[in-house]
Amino acid sequence: MNIQEIRQLIRIVEKSDIDELEIVEEGRKIRISKNHPATQVVAPGNGTTAAYLAPAPSATPPAPAAEPAAPAKEISKEEPATDSDKYYEVRSPMVGTFYRAPAPDAAPYVEVGDTVSPGQTLCIIEAMKLMNEIQSEVSGKIAKILVENAQPVEYNQLLFLIEKT
């Protein structure tokens, strides 16, 4: 199961009356639940469990917020959006470390100028010792690689620009 399929399952659970969904596939287990304080992910093989804890409810109610005089201008580390008719933006679906190749001594998955097709691996993002392959969702040509190998990336950070074909 890839990250796109997991995202789709999360959207389905969010929009439905389902409170919890659990899938076991090829020795891996995914549980998606609504309104629960913790979500657990079990790694295959060693039975290690990692818990993602939601913030604990506050004992006192939050103070009412004062009305802002003017809307604050959002400051972002993200690169500016590009011409969406010409380029497809590949953004990081998670926080982690960006790797261009499957191993330090291996050739990169893609280079600027390479032609890619849907489902083709573009890079890996390591998050919590798990290697997540990031795949192209469109056909096109790699116009720009915006992150250096082995650099940390933020959620939704722009990674690649793919010139649509």
JSON list of C-alpha atoms in Angstrom, two decimals, residues 27 42-49:
[
{"chain": "A", "resi": 27, "resn": "GLY", "atom": "CA", "xyz": [1.94, -8.55, 7.08]},
{"chain": "A", "resi": 42, "resn": "VAL", "atom": "CA", "xyz": [2.79, -1.57, 13.76]},
{"chain": "A", "resi": 43, "resn": "ALA", "atom": "CA", "xyz": [6.01, -2.24, 11.85]},
{"chain": "A", "resi": 44, "resn": "PRO", "atom": "CA", "xyz": [6.17, -5.70, 10.22]},
{"chain": "A", "resi": 45, "resn": "GLY", "atom": "CA", "xyz": [8.63, -8.25, 11.47]},
{"chain": "A", "resi": 46, "resn": "ASN", "atom": "CA", "xyz": [9.71, -7.05, 14.89]},
{"chain": "A", "resi": 47, "resn": "GLY", "atom": "CA", "xyz": [6.26, -6.07, 16.23]},
{"chain": "A", "resi": 48, "resn": "THR", "atom": "CA", "xyz": [7.43, -2.56, 17.13]},
{"chain": "A", "resi": 49, "resn": "THR", "atom": "CA", "xyz": [4.56, -0.14, 17.73]}
]
